[in-house]
Coordinates of C-alpha atoms in Angstrom, one line a residue:
Chain A
M378 CA 172.0 224.0 94.9
R379 CA 171.6 220.4 93.6
N380 CA 168.6 219.9 95.8
R381 CA 167.0 223.1 94.4
K382 CA 167.5 221.7 90.9
V383 CA 165.9 218.5 91.9
L384 CA 162.9 220.3 93.4
L385 CA 162.6 222.4 90.3
V386 CA 162.5 219.3 88.1
I387 CA 159.9 217.7 90.3
F388 CA 157.9 220.9 90.2
A389 CA 158.1 221.0 86.4
V390 CA 157.0 217.4 86.1
L391 CA 154.0 218.1 88.4
I392 CA 153.0 221.2 86.4
L393 CA 153.4 219.2 83.2
S394 CA 151.3 216.3 84.5
L395 CA 148.6 218.8 85.6
A396 CA 148.6 220.4 82.2
I397 CA 148.3 217.1 80.5
S398 CA 145.5 216.0 82.8
I399 CA 143.6 219.2 82.2
K400 CA 144.1 218.9 78.4
T401 CA 143.1 215.2 78.5
T402 CA 140.0 216.1 80.5
Q403 CA 139.1 218.8 78.0
T404 CA 139.5 216.6 74.9
R405 CA 137.8 213.5 76.3
G406 CA 134.4 215.1 75.7
E407 CA 133.2 214.4 79.2
I408 CA 129.9 216.0 79.9
N409 CA 127.6 216.3 82.8
N410 CA 124.5 217.3 81.0
P411 CA 123.7 215.1 78.0
D412 CA 120.5 217.0 77.2
K413 CA 122.4 220.2 76.8
L414 CA 125.0 218.4 74.7
I415 CA 122.2 217.4 72.2
E416 CA 121.1 221.0 72.0
E417 CA 124.6 222.1 71.3
F418 CA 124.9 219.3 68.7
L419 CA 121.8 220.5 66.9
K420 CA 123.0 224.1 66.9
S421 CA 126.4 223.2 65.6
M422 CA 124.9 221.0 62.9
D423 CA 122.7 223.9 61.9
N424 CA 125.7 226.2 61.6
G425 CA 127.7 223.7 59.7
N426 CA 130.4 223.5 62.4
Y427 CA 130.9 219.8 62.1
T428 CA 134.4 219.7 63.6
E429 CA 133.0 221.6 66.6
V430 CA 130.3 219.0 66.9
L431 CA 132.7 216.2 66.8
D432 CA 135.2 217.8 69.2
K433 CA 132.4 218.4 71.7
M434 CA 130.9 215.0 71.5
V435 CA 133.4 212.5 70.5
L436 CA 136.3 210.8 72.3
W437 CA 138.8 210.3 69.5
V438 CA 140.5 206.9 69.4
P439 CA 141.6 204.6 66.6
F440 CA 139.0 202.1 65.6
D441 CA 138.2 199.9 62.7
P442 CA 135.9 201.8 60.4
L443 CA 135.5 199.3 57.7
N444 CA 134.3 196.6 59.9
R445 CA 132.2 199.0 62.0
E446 CA 133.8 197.5 65.0
G447 CA 133.2 199.0 68.3
N448 CA 132.1 202.6 68.5
S449 CA 133.8 205.3 66.7
G450 CA 135.3 207.9 68.9
M451 CA 136.6 206.4 72.1
D452 CA 139.3 207.7 74.2
L453 CA 142.4 205.5 73.5
S454 CA 143.1 205.4 77.2
K455 CA 139.6 204.1 77.8
A456 CA 139.7 201.5 75.0
E457 CA 141.1 198.8 77.1
E458 CA 138.9 199.3 80.0
I459 CA 135.8 199.0 77.9
G460 CA 137.1 195.9 76.2
L461 CA 138.3 197.2 72.9
D462 CA 141.8 196.7 71.8
K463 CA 141.6 196.1 68.0
V464 CA 142.3 199.3 66.1
S465 CA 143.1 199.9 62.5
A466 CA 142.6 203.6 61.8
T467 CA 144.2 206.6 63.4
P468 CA 142.1 209.1 65.4
E469 CA 142.7 211.7 62.7
E470 CA 141.4 209.4 59.9
I471 CA 138.3 208.7 61.9
R472 CA 137.8 212.4 62.8
D473 CA 138.0 213.3 59.1
S474 CA 135.7 210.6 57.9
Q475 CA 133.1 211.3 60.6
S476 CA 133.3 215.0 59.9
Q477 CA 132.5 214.3 56.2
L478 CA 129.7 211.9 57.3
L479 CA 128.1 214.5 59.4
K480 CA 128.4 217.1 56.7
D481 CA 126.7 214.7 54.2
E482 CA 124.0 213.8 56.7
A483 CA 123.3 217.4 57.6
E484 CA 122.9 218.3 53.9
I485 CA 120.5 215.4 53.4
I486 CA 118.5 216.4 56.4
K487 CA 118.2 220.0 55.3
H488 CA 117.4 219.0 51.8
T489 CA 114.7 216.6 53.0
F490 CA 113.2 218.5 55.9
G491 CA 114.0 222.1 55.1
E492 CA 116.7 224.5 56.0
D493 CA 115.3 225.0 59.5
A494 CA 115.3 221.2 60.1
F495 CA 117.8 221.5 63.0
T496 CA 116.2 224.4 64.7
K497 CA 112.8 222.6 64.6
A498 CA 114.2 219.2 65.6
T499 CA 113.0 217.5 68.7
F500 CA 114.5 214.7 70.7
T501 CA 113.4 211.9 73.0
K502 CA 115.7 209.8 75.1
E503 CA 115.5 206.2 75.9
R504 CA 117.3 204.5 78.8
H505 CA 120.0 202.2 77.4
D506 CA 122.3 200.4 79.9
G507 CA 125.2 198.3 78.7
T508 CA 127.4 195.6 80.1
L509 CA 131.1 196.3 80.4
D510 CA 132.2 193.0 81.8
T511 CA 131.1 190.2 84.1
V512 CA 132.4 189.4 87.6
W513 CA 131.5 186.7 90.1
V514 CA 129.6 187.7 93.2
D515 CA 128.4 185.8 96.3
T516 CA 124.7 186.8 96.4
R517 CA 124.7 186.1 100.2
T518 CA 127.2 188.8 100.9
G519 CA 126.9 190.9 97.7
K520 CA 130.6 190.9 97.5
Q521 CA 132.8 190.1 94.5
I522 CA 134.6 186.7 94.7
T523 CA 137.3 185.1 92.7
P524 CA 136.5 182.5 89.9
Q525 CA 138.0 179.9 92.2
E526 CA 135.8 180.9 95.1
A527 CA 132.8 180.9 92.8
E528 CA 133.6 177.4 91.6
K529 CA 133.9 176.1 95.1
T530 CA 130.6 177.8 96.2
S531 CA 128.8 176.5 93.1
I532 CA 130.0 173.0 93.5
A533 CA 129.0 172.9 97.1
F534 CA 125.5 174.2 96.2
Y535 CA 124.8 171.7 93.4
D536 CA 126.4 168.9 95.4
R537 CA 123.7 169.5 98.0
L538 CA 121.0 169.7 95.4
F539 CA 122.1 166.4 93.8
R540 CA 122.0 164.7 97.2
D541 CA 118.6 166.2 98.0
S542 CA 117.4 164.8 94.7
G543 CA 118.4 161.3 95.7
F544 CA 121.8 161.0 93.9
T545 CA 124.8 159.7 95.9
E546 CA 128.2 161.2 95.4
D547 CA 129.3 158.0 93.7
E548 CA 126.4 158.2 91.3
V549 CA 127.2 161.7 90.4
N550 CA 130.9 160.9 89.9
E551 CA 130.0 157.9 87.8
V552 CA 128.0 160.0 85.4
I553 CA 130.6 162.8 85.2
N554 CA 133.5 160.4 84.6
A555 CA 131.5 158.5 81.9
A556 CA 130.6 161.8 80.3
K557 CA 134.2 162.9 80.3
N558 CA 135.3 159.7 78.8
Q559 CA 132.4 159.3 76.4
T560 CA 131.4 156.0 77.9
L561 CA 127.9 156.9 78.8
T562 CA 125.3 154.1 78.6
K563 CA 121.7 154.8 78.0
A564 CA 120.9 154.6 81.7
L565 CA 123.7 157.0 82.6
E566 CA 122.6 159.4 79.9
E567 CA 119.2 159.5 81.5
R568 CA 120.8 160.3 84.8
M569 CA 122.9 163.0 83.2
L570 CA 119.9 164.6 81.7
K571 CA 118.3 164.6 85.1
L572 CA 121.4 166.2 86.7
D573 CA 121.4 168.8 83.9
Q574 CA 117.8 169.6 84.5
I575 CA 118.5 170.1 88.2
V576 CA 121.3 172.5 87.3
S577 CA 119.0 174.4 84.8
A578 CA 116.1 174.7 87.2
N579 CA 118.3 175.9 90.1
A580 CA 120.9 178.0 88.4
S581 CA 119.3 181.3 89.5
N582 CA 119.4 180.1 93.2
C583 CA 123.1 179.4 93.2
P584 CA 124.9 181.8 95.6
A585 CA 127.7 182.3 93.1
Q586 CA 126.4 184.3 90.2
T587 CA 128.1 186.2 87.4
K588 CA 127.2 189.8 87.7
P589 CA 127.5 192.3 84.8
I590 CA 129.4 195.5 85.4
T591 CA 126.9 197.8 83.8
T592 CA 127.1 201.2 82.3
E593 CA 124.2 203.6 82.3
G594 CA 123.3 205.5 79.2
Y595 CA 120.7 206.9 76.9
I596 CA 119.9 206.7 73.2
Y597 CA 118.7 210.0 71.9
H598 CA 116.2 209.9 69.0
L599 CA 116.2 213.0 67.0
S600 CA 113.2 213.8 64.9
F601 CA 112.8 216.4 62.2
G602 CA 109.2 217.5 62.3
L603 CA 107.7 214.5 60.7
P604 CA 104.2 213.3 61.5
E605 CA 104.0 211.1 64.5
S606 CA 103.0 208.1 62.5
N607 CA 106.1 208.3 60.4
K608 CA 108.7 209.2 63.0
D609 CA 110.2 205.7 63.0
Y610 CA 111.3 206.2 59.5
H611 CA 113.5 209.2 59.9
N612 CA 115.5 209.1 63.1
F613 CA 118.9 210.3 64.0
F614 CA 120.2 208.0 66.8
I615 CA 122.8 209.2 69.2
R616 CA 124.0 206.9 71.9
I617 CA 125.4 208.4 75.1
E618 CA 126.8 206.4 77.8
Y619 CA 127.8 207.0 81.4
R620 CA 131.1 205.3 82.3
N621 CA 132.9 205.4 85.6
G622 CA 131.1 208.4 86.8
K623 CA 131.4 210.5 83.6
W624 CA 129.1 211.1 80.7
V625 CA 130.8 210.2 77.5
T626 CA 129.5 209.9 74.0
L627 CA 130.1 206.8 72.1
C628 CA 129.2 208.3 68.8
G629 CA 126.2 206.2 67.9
I630 CA 125.4 208.6 65.1
E631 CA 123.3 206.9 62.6
M632 CA 120.5 208.1 60.4
D633 CA 117.6 205.8 59.6
L634 CA 115.9 206.1 56.3
P635 CA 113.2 203.9 54.8
E636 CA 114.4 200.8 53.2
G637 CA 113.3 199.4 49.9
E638 CA 111.2 196.2 49.5
P639 CA 112.7 193.4 51.5
G640 CA 112.7 190.9 48.6
D641 CA 113.3 187.3 49.5
V642 CA 113.3 187.1 53.3
Chain B
M1157 CA 184.1 212.2 110.8
R1158 CA 185.6 209.0 109.8
K1159 CA 183.2 207.2 112.2
I1160 CA 180.2 208.8 110.7
T1161 CA 181.3 207.9 107.2
K1162 CA 181.8 204.3 108.4
E1163 CA 178.4 204.3 110.0
V1164 CA 176.8 205.7 106.8
S1165 CA 178.7 203.2 104.8
S1166 CA 177.4 200.3 107.1
L1167 CA 174.0 201.7 106.8
R1168 CA 174.3 201.6 103.0
I1169 CA 175.5 198.0 103.1
V1170 CA 172.5 197.1 105.3
K1171 CA 170.1 198.9 103.0
M1172 CA 171.6 197.3 99.9
T1173 CA 171.4 193.9 101.6
L1174 CA 167.8 194.5 102.5
S1175 CA 167.0 195.7 99.0
I1176 CA 168.6 192.6 97.5
L1177 CA 166.8 190.4 100.0
I1178 CA 163.5 192.0 99.1
M1179 CA 164.2 191.6 95.4
V1180 CA 165.0 188.0 95.9
I1181 CA 161.9 187.4 98.0
L1182 CA 159.8 189.1 95.3
L1183 CA 161.4 187.1 92.6
V1184 CA 161.0 183.9 94.4
S1185 CA 157.4 184.6 95.3
S1186 CA 156.7 185.6 91.7
F1187 CA 158.1 182.3 90.5
C1188 CA 156.1 180.5 93.2
R1189 CA 153.0 182.2 92.0
Q1190 CA 153.7 181.1 88.4
G1191 CA 154.4 177.6 89.7
V1192 CA 151.1 177.1 91.4
S1193 CA 149.0 179.0 88.9
S1194 CA 147.8 177.6 85.6
A1195 CA 149.3 178.0 82.2
S1196 CA 149.5 181.4 80.5
Y1197 CA 149.3 182.0 76.8
P1198 CA 149.3 185.1 74.6
T1199 CA 146.0 186.9 74.5
T1200 CA 144.1 187.4 71.3
P1201 CA 141.0 189.5 70.6
I1202 CA 137.7 187.6 70.2
V1203 CA 135.1 189.7 68.5
F1204 CA 131.5 188.9 69.1
S1205 CA 129.4 190.3 66.2
N1206 CA 125.7 190.4 65.3
I1207 CA 124.9 188.6 62.1
S1208 CA 122.7 190.2 59.4
D1209 CA 124.4 190.3 56.1
N1210 CA 124.5 188.6 52.7
S1211 CA 127.5 190.2 51.0
G1212 CA 131.0 188.9 51.5
D1213 CA 132.4 185.4 52.1
Y1214 CA 131.9 186.2 55.7
P1215 CA 129.4 188.6 57.2
V1216 CA 130.4 192.1 58.1
V1217 CA 131.3 192.7 61.7
C1218 CA 128.7 195.0 63.4
Y1219 CA 127.1 195.7 66.8
S1220 CA 130.2 194.0 68.1
T1221 CA 132.0 193.7 71.4
T1222 CA 135.5 192.3 72.1
K1223 CA 136.8 190.0 74.7
N1224 CA 140.3 188.7 75.3
G1225 CA 140.9 185.1 74.4
Y1226 CA 144.0 183.0 74.5
N1227 CA 146.1 181.7 71.6
V1228 CA 147.1 178.2 72.7
N1229 CA 149.5 177.0 70.0
G1230 CA 147.3 178.4 67.3
H1231 CA 144.0 177.3 68.8
I1232 CA 141.8 180.0 70.3
Y1233 CA 140.4 179.6 73.8
V1234 CA 137.9 181.7 75.6
K1235 CA 136.9 181.9 79.3
F1236 CA 133.5 180.4 79.8
Q1237 CA 132.1 183.5 81.3
D1238 CA 133.4 185.7 78.5
L1239 CA 131.7 183.4 76.0
A1240 CA 128.4 183.4 77.8
S1241 CA 127.9 187.1 78.6
P1242 CA 128.0 188.7 75.0
L1243 CA 125.5 186.1 73.8
G1244 CA 123.1 186.6 76.7
G1245 CA 123.8 183.2 78.2
T1246 CA 124.7 182.2 81.8
Y1247 CA 127.6 180.3 83.2
T1248 CA 127.8 178.2 86.3
V1249 CA 129.9 175.4 87.7
A1250 CA 128.5 172.1 89.0
P1251 CA 130.3 169.1 90.7
G1252 CA 132.9 167.4 88.5
P1253 CA 133.7 170.2 88.0
T1254 CA 131.2 170.5 85.3
Y1255 CA 131.2 173.9 83.4
V1256 CA 127.7 174.7 82.4
L1257 CA 126.7 177.2 79.8
Q1258 CA 123.0 177.9 79.4
I1259 CA 121.3 179.8 76.6
N1260 CA 117.9 179.7 75.1
G1261 CA 116.7 176.6 76.7
Q1262 CA 119.9 174.7 76.1
T1263 CA 122.2 173.4 78.8
N1264 CA 125.8 172.6 77.7
A1265 CA 128.1 170.7 79.9
F1266 CA 131.9 170.8 79.6
Y1267 CA 134.6 169.1 81.8
M1268 CA 138.2 170.0 82.8
S1269 CA 140.8 168.3 80.6
S1270 CA 138.1 166.6 78.5
T1271 CA 137.3 167.0 74.9
T1272 CA 133.7 165.8 75.4
S1273 CA 130.7 168.1 75.8
Y1274 CA 127.0 167.5 76.2
S1275 CA 124.1 169.6 75.1
T1276 CA 120.6 169.0 76.4
I1277 CA 117.5 170.7 75.1
S1278 CA 114.0 170.2 76.5
Y1279 CA 110.7 171.6 75.3
S1280 CA 107.1 170.7 74.7
I1281 CA 104.8 171.0 71.6
L1282 CA 101.0 171.0 71.6
D1283 CA 99.4 169.1 68.8
K1284 CA 96.2 171.1 68.3
S1285 CA 94.6 168.4 66.2
T1286 CA 94.6 166.0 69.2
G1287 CA 95.0 168.3 72.1
Q1288 CA 98.0 166.3 73.2
T1289 CA 101.2 167.9 74.5
T1290 CA 104.4 166.0 73.8
Q1291 CA 107.6 166.6 75.9
Y1292 CA 110.9 166.4 74.0
S1293 CA 114.3 166.0 75.6
F1294 CA 117.4 165.6 73.5
N1295 CA 120.9 164.9 74.7
F1296 CA 123.7 165.4 72.2
S1297 CA 127.4 164.8 72.6
G1298 CA 130.3 166.2 70.7
T1299 CA 134.0 165.8 70.7
M1300 CA 136.2 168.9 70.6
L1301 CA 139.6 168.8 69.0
Y1302 CA 141.1 170.5 72.1
P1303 CA 140.2 169.9 75.7
V1304 CA 138.9 172.3 78.3
M1305 CA 141.9 173.8 80.2
T1306 CA 142.7 176.4 82.9
I1307 CA 144.5 179.5 81.7
D1308 CA 145.5 182.3 84.0
G1309 CA 143.3 180.7 86.7
Y1310 CA 140.2 180.6 84.5
P1311 CA 138.5 177.5 83.0
C1312 CA 138.7 178.1 79.2
V1313 CA 137.2 176.3 76.3
W1314 CA 138.1 175.9 72.6
V1315 CA 136.0 178.7 71.2
Q1316 CA 135.3 177.3 67.7
Y1317 CA 133.3 174.4 69.1
A1318 CA 131.7 176.0 72.1
A1319 CA 130.4 179.1 70.2
L1320 CA 128.6 176.9 67.6
T1321 CA 127.1 174.8 70.3
L1322 CA 125.7 177.9 71.9
G1323 CA 123.8 178.8 68.7
S1324 CA 126.4 181.0 67.0
L1325 CA 126.1 180.9 63.2
I1326 CA 129.8 181.1 62.4
G1327 CA 133.1 181.1 64.3
R1328 CA 136.2 181.9 62.3
W1329 CA 139.8 183.1 62.5
D1330 CA 140.3 186.4 60.8
S1331 CA 143.9 186.1 59.7
S1332 CA 144.2 189.6 58.2
N1333 CA 143.4 191.2 61.6
N1334 CA 144.7 188.4 63.9
R1335 CA 141.4 188.0 65.7
Y1336 CA 138.7 185.4 66.1
I1337 CA 135.1 186.4 65.2
I1338 CA 131.9 184.8 66.5
Y1339 CA 128.7 185.7 64.8
H1340 CA 125.5 185.3 66.9
W1341 CA 122.2 187.0 66.4
R1342 CA 121.9 188.1 70.0
V1343 CA 125.1 190.1 70.1
N1344 CA 124.4 193.8 70.4
G1345 CA 127.5 195.6 71.5
N1346 CA 127.7 195.2 75.3
T1347 CA 124.0 194.6 75.7
P1348 CA 122.9 191.2 74.3
L1349 CA 119.4 191.2 72.8
S1350 CA 116.9 189.5 75.0
D1351 CA 115.4 186.4 73.5
S1352 CA 113.2 184.0 75.5
N1353 CA 112.9 181.4 72.8
T1354 CA 114.1 177.9 73.2
Y1355 CA 116.1 176.8 70.2
F1356 CA 117.0 173.4 68.9
V1357 CA 120.7 173.8 67.8
G1358 CA 123.0 171.4 66.1
G1359 CA 125.4 170.7 63.3
E1360 CA 128.2 168.5 62.1
W1361 CA 130.3 169.4 65.1
L1362 CA 128.1 167.0 67.1
S1363 CA 128.8 163.3 67.2
N1364 CA 126.8 161.1 64.7
W1365 CA 124.9 164.1 63.4
N1366 CA 124.6 162.7 59.9
N1367 CA 122.9 159.6 61.3
Y1368 CA 119.7 161.6 61.2
L1369 CA 119.9 161.3 57.4
A1370 CA 119.2 157.6 57.7
T1371 CA 117.0 157.9 60.8
P1372 CA 115.3 161.2 60.9
L1373 CA 114.6 162.7 64.3
Y1374 CA 111.1 163.9 65.2
L1375 CA 111.4 167.5 66.6
S1376 CA 107.6 167.7 66.9
P1377 CA 104.7 165.3 66.3
H1378 CA 104.8 165.7 62.5
F1379 CA 108.1 167.3 61.5
Q1380 CA 111.5 165.6 61.3
L1381 CA 115.1 166.7 61.3
G1382 CA 116.9 164.9 58.5
G1383 CA 113.8 163.9 56.7
P1384 CA 111.9 165.7 53.9
D1385 CA 111.0 168.7 56.1
N1386 CA 114.1 170.7 55.2
I1387 CA 114.6 171.9 58.8
W1388 CA 118.4 171.9 58.7
S1389 CA 120.4 173.9 56.2
N1390 CA 120.3 172.0 52.9
Y1391 CA 123.1 173.7 51.1
N1392 CA 126.7 172.5 51.2
P1393 CA 129.0 175.5 50.8
S1394 CA 132.1 173.9 49.3
S1395 CA 134.4 176.4 51.0
H1396 CA 132.7 176.0 54.3
P1397 CA 131.7 172.3 54.6
D1398 CA 131.4 172.5 58.4
Y1399 CA 128.2 174.4 58.1
Y1400 CA 126.3 171.8 55.9
R1401 CA 123.3 170.6 57.8
Q1402 CA 123.6 173.2 60.5
V1403 CA 120.3 173.9 62.3
K1404 CA 118.9 176.4 64.7
I1405 CA 115.1 176.5 65.1
A1406 CA 113.0 178.1 67.7
T1407 CA 110.5 175.8 69.3
T1408 CA 107.8 178.5 68.6
V1409 CA 108.4 177.9 64.9
L1410 CA 108.0 174.2 65.4
Q1411 CA 104.7 175.0 67.2
S1412 CA 103.5 177.2 64.4
M1413 CA 104.5 174.6 61.8
E1414 CA 102.3 172.1 63.7
N1415 CA 99.5 174.7 64.0
T1416 CA 99.6 175.4 60.2
R1417 CA 99.1 171.7 59.6
K1418 CA 96.0 171.8 61.8
L1419 CA 94.8 175.0 60.1
M1420 CA 95.0 173.3 56.7
G1421 CA 92.7 170.5 57.9
N1422 CA 95.5 168.3 59.2
T1423 CA 96.9 167.9 55.7
P1424 CA 100.5 166.8 55.8
Y1425 CA 103.1 169.1 54.3
S1426 CA 106.8 169.5 54.2
P1427 CA 108.3 173.0 54.5
S1428 CA 110.6 174.0 51.6
C1429 CA 113.0 175.8 53.8
V1430 CA 113.3 176.4 57.6
F1431 CA 116.8 177.2 58.8
R1432 CA 119.4 178.8 56.5
S1433 CA 123.1 179.0 57.3
Y1434 CA 124.8 182.2 56.3
W1435 CA 126.0 180.7 53.0
Y1436 CA 122.6 179.0 52.2
N1437 CA 120.9 182.3 52.7
K1438 CA 123.5 184.0 50.5
N1439 CA 123.2 181.3 47.8
V1440 CA 119.4 181.6 47.5
G1441 CA 119.7 185.4 47.3
G1442 CA 118.0 185.7 50.7
W1443 CA 117.5 188.9 52.5
Q1444 CA 120.4 190.1 54.6
W1445 CA 118.3 190.3 57.7
S1446 CA 116.5 187.0 57.0
W1447 CA 114.7 185.4 59.9
H1448 CA 115.6 182.0 58.4
M1449 CA 119.2 182.7 59.6
K1450 CA 117.8 183.4 63.1
G1451 CA 115.8 180.1 63.2
R1452 CA 112.5 181.9 63.3
A1453 CA 111.0 181.5 59.9
M1454 CA 109.5 178.8 57.6
D1455 CA 108.6 178.7 53.9
A1456 CA 106.0 176.2 52.8
G1457 CA 103.0 175.5 50.6
G1458 CA 101.6 177.8 47.9
T1459 CA 99.0 180.5 47.6
T1460 CA 96.3 178.5 49.3
M1461 CA 98.3 178.0 52.5
R1462 CA 99.5 181.5 52.4
D1463 CA 96.0 183.0 51.9
T1464 CA 94.5 180.8 54.6
V1465 CA 97.2 181.9 57.0
I1466 CA 96.5 185.6 56.0
G1467 CA 92.9 185.0 57.1
D1468 CA 93.9 183.2 60.3
I1469 CA 96.2 185.9 61.6
G1470 CA 94.0 188.8 60.4
A1471 CA 97.0 190.1 58.5
V1472 CA 97.5 193.8 57.9
A1473 CA 100.4 195.5 56.2
G1474 CA 103.2 196.8 58.4
F1475 CA 105.6 199.5 57.5
D1476 CA 108.5 197.1 57.0
G1477 CA 107.1 195.3 54.0
F1478 CA 105.6 192.4 56.0
L1479 CA 102.0 191.6 56.9
Y1480 CA 101.6 191.3 60.6
S1481 CA 99.1 189.4 62.8
T1482 CA 96.3 191.3 64.5
N1483 CA 94.7 188.1 65.8
P1484 CA 96.2 187.1 69.2
N1485 CA 94.0 183.9 69.1
S1486 CA 95.0 182.8 65.6
V1487 CA 95.5 179.0 65.2
T1488 CA 98.9 179.3 63.6
Q1489 CA 100.4 182.0 65.9
W1490 CA 102.6 183.3 63.1
D1491 CA 103.6 186.9 64.0
E1492 CA 104.4 188.0 60.5
I1493 CA 104.2 186.7 56.9
E1494 CA 105.7 187.9 53.8
S1495 CA 103.5 190.1 51.5
P1496 CA 101.6 188.2 48.7
A1497 CA 103.2 190.7 46.3
L1498 CA 106.6 189.1 47.1
A1499 CA 105.8 185.5 47.8
S1500 CA 103.5 182.9 46.2
Y1501 CA 104.0 180.7 49.2
L1502 CA 103.7 181.0 52.9
H1503 CA 106.7 182.7 54.6
G1504 CA 105.8 182.7 58.3
Q1505 CA 108.0 184.1 61.0
R1506 CA 107.9 184.2 64.7
A1507 CA 109.4 187.6 65.0
P1508 CA 108.6 190.9 66.7
R1509 CA 106.3 193.1 64.5
N1510 CA 107.7 195.9 62.3
Q1511 CA 111.3 195.2 63.0
D1512 CA 112.4 194.5 59.5
N1513 CA 114.1 197.7 58.6
H1514 CA 116.5 200.1 60.3
S1515 CA 113.8 201.7 62.3
G1516 CA 113.3 198.6 64.5
S1517 CA 115.1 198.2 67.7
V1518 CA 116.6 194.9 66.5
P1519 CA 120.1 195.5 65.1
H1520 CA 120.4 195.6 61.3
C1521 CA 123.8 195.3 59.7
P1522 CA 125.5 196.6 57.8

């Protein structure tokens, strides 16, 4: 009897986890077809369904709207993995303000380009890859290595280069110790400059390299029927990024309008 | 029955003993790991932000990305690699160990447990009036308040100093949000702007910097730092004295300054303004996206110099309020100048064309 209860509890927990997982997946705004998403976005904007637009496109997380830090609309669970941890507004606050922003922008666009602006809108996409973090790799094996291994590999590499350039180990140590202790003489300074130049010239050949963990993405440029020559003036930018095998929007919703005279530049 | 219970009981004792042993082993190994590894400190956010503003006491944060730094007794440290990547720089380790950060033609060397750092900058300038090319190599040293140290197994550096040395315009502690903010023009979210220019970077964080007041330093055949050429920021913000005489200048600007001298019949001139710190730019009512803050602009002369350069570059109006060059073989090589309607002097900039409003691909904040 007791065992049955335990099994029941485990089963309930499993079902609950599954439900949460499905719900999370649904609300994260993951998409597999960004082009289709843009079409849906335009349709929703045309219909005035701003909340629908946002719920489809945006991953709601707290962020700092006043400082425009980060990108509005990230899944809280994703915030840490993409390097964001400073937040100062709740998801609801962001959702409300973004919804209002979209409403305002949609009205401006319709006022400026006509009621059918969204149905006539066209878009182009531009590749935009980002960097999530950097890790060390050994270029000879292509494998990730620890910072300590990277340090060891790099030192061995430059040590060899310094020797090949005619520096003895003692000479190198003399320069480094003098540099550490700020007792460089003019002659040592010249040697140091030379060592620095060797490092600069050969940095790209060192087997230990920092490698960015990249994200793939696109920036969508929406245009509203303007002449080709003027299209740069009136763009709606939407940035979409691909992270960890899933398309997510990072809410780069911005509208560009012509600026005034630049004044003193 | 009794025997079975006893056996089960013995089994429990064995299991408990094993569990305790495992826990003890885990605890001991955990302590051992802590013992052999480096110090650990609380993490704190370090925000890397683009800089294009002229409003508040500090610029607005925008196009930013955040890394974890460490709070070492109130002083913020950053991993070398975390400092390099958002700015588009590179990080490597040479014997010593010497921690080397490279960015825009600059090589910066740091050493474990040392407060000393060295910055070397090398470039060449062609004097078109003589046809001679001069090679410049500078080696600056600076003393940080806090030494390089290993935290969580990573070599880390005091961020305030290292960020400025790498050409950041400002580094500051944001007490209201408990975070450190670095402002650098190349920051663009997670994808730093590409910039192949070499910059001469310096300021009062470097040793003996003010000596150049007494003995100006030639950065090109005819233009001096610390002399009458106004290359460094000539405004002393009383609330931010650390940024007096800050400088960041692209060597392409130095080249165009020399070329302008040649274009004007080798007539000597002194620019009225080259680099502007954030507060200098704000003080003169400069534009929020000013290329002076990026080290890529110069103001000099009057209408004669301006109009001569207009002819030289075959200037035509861009859609961003500037006149841009249509002559790839111009003497001066200025990419853009300010419209005569707005400036009775030459404002030349080495900048990509038509980027000076929100439609350009260069970030514009706010």
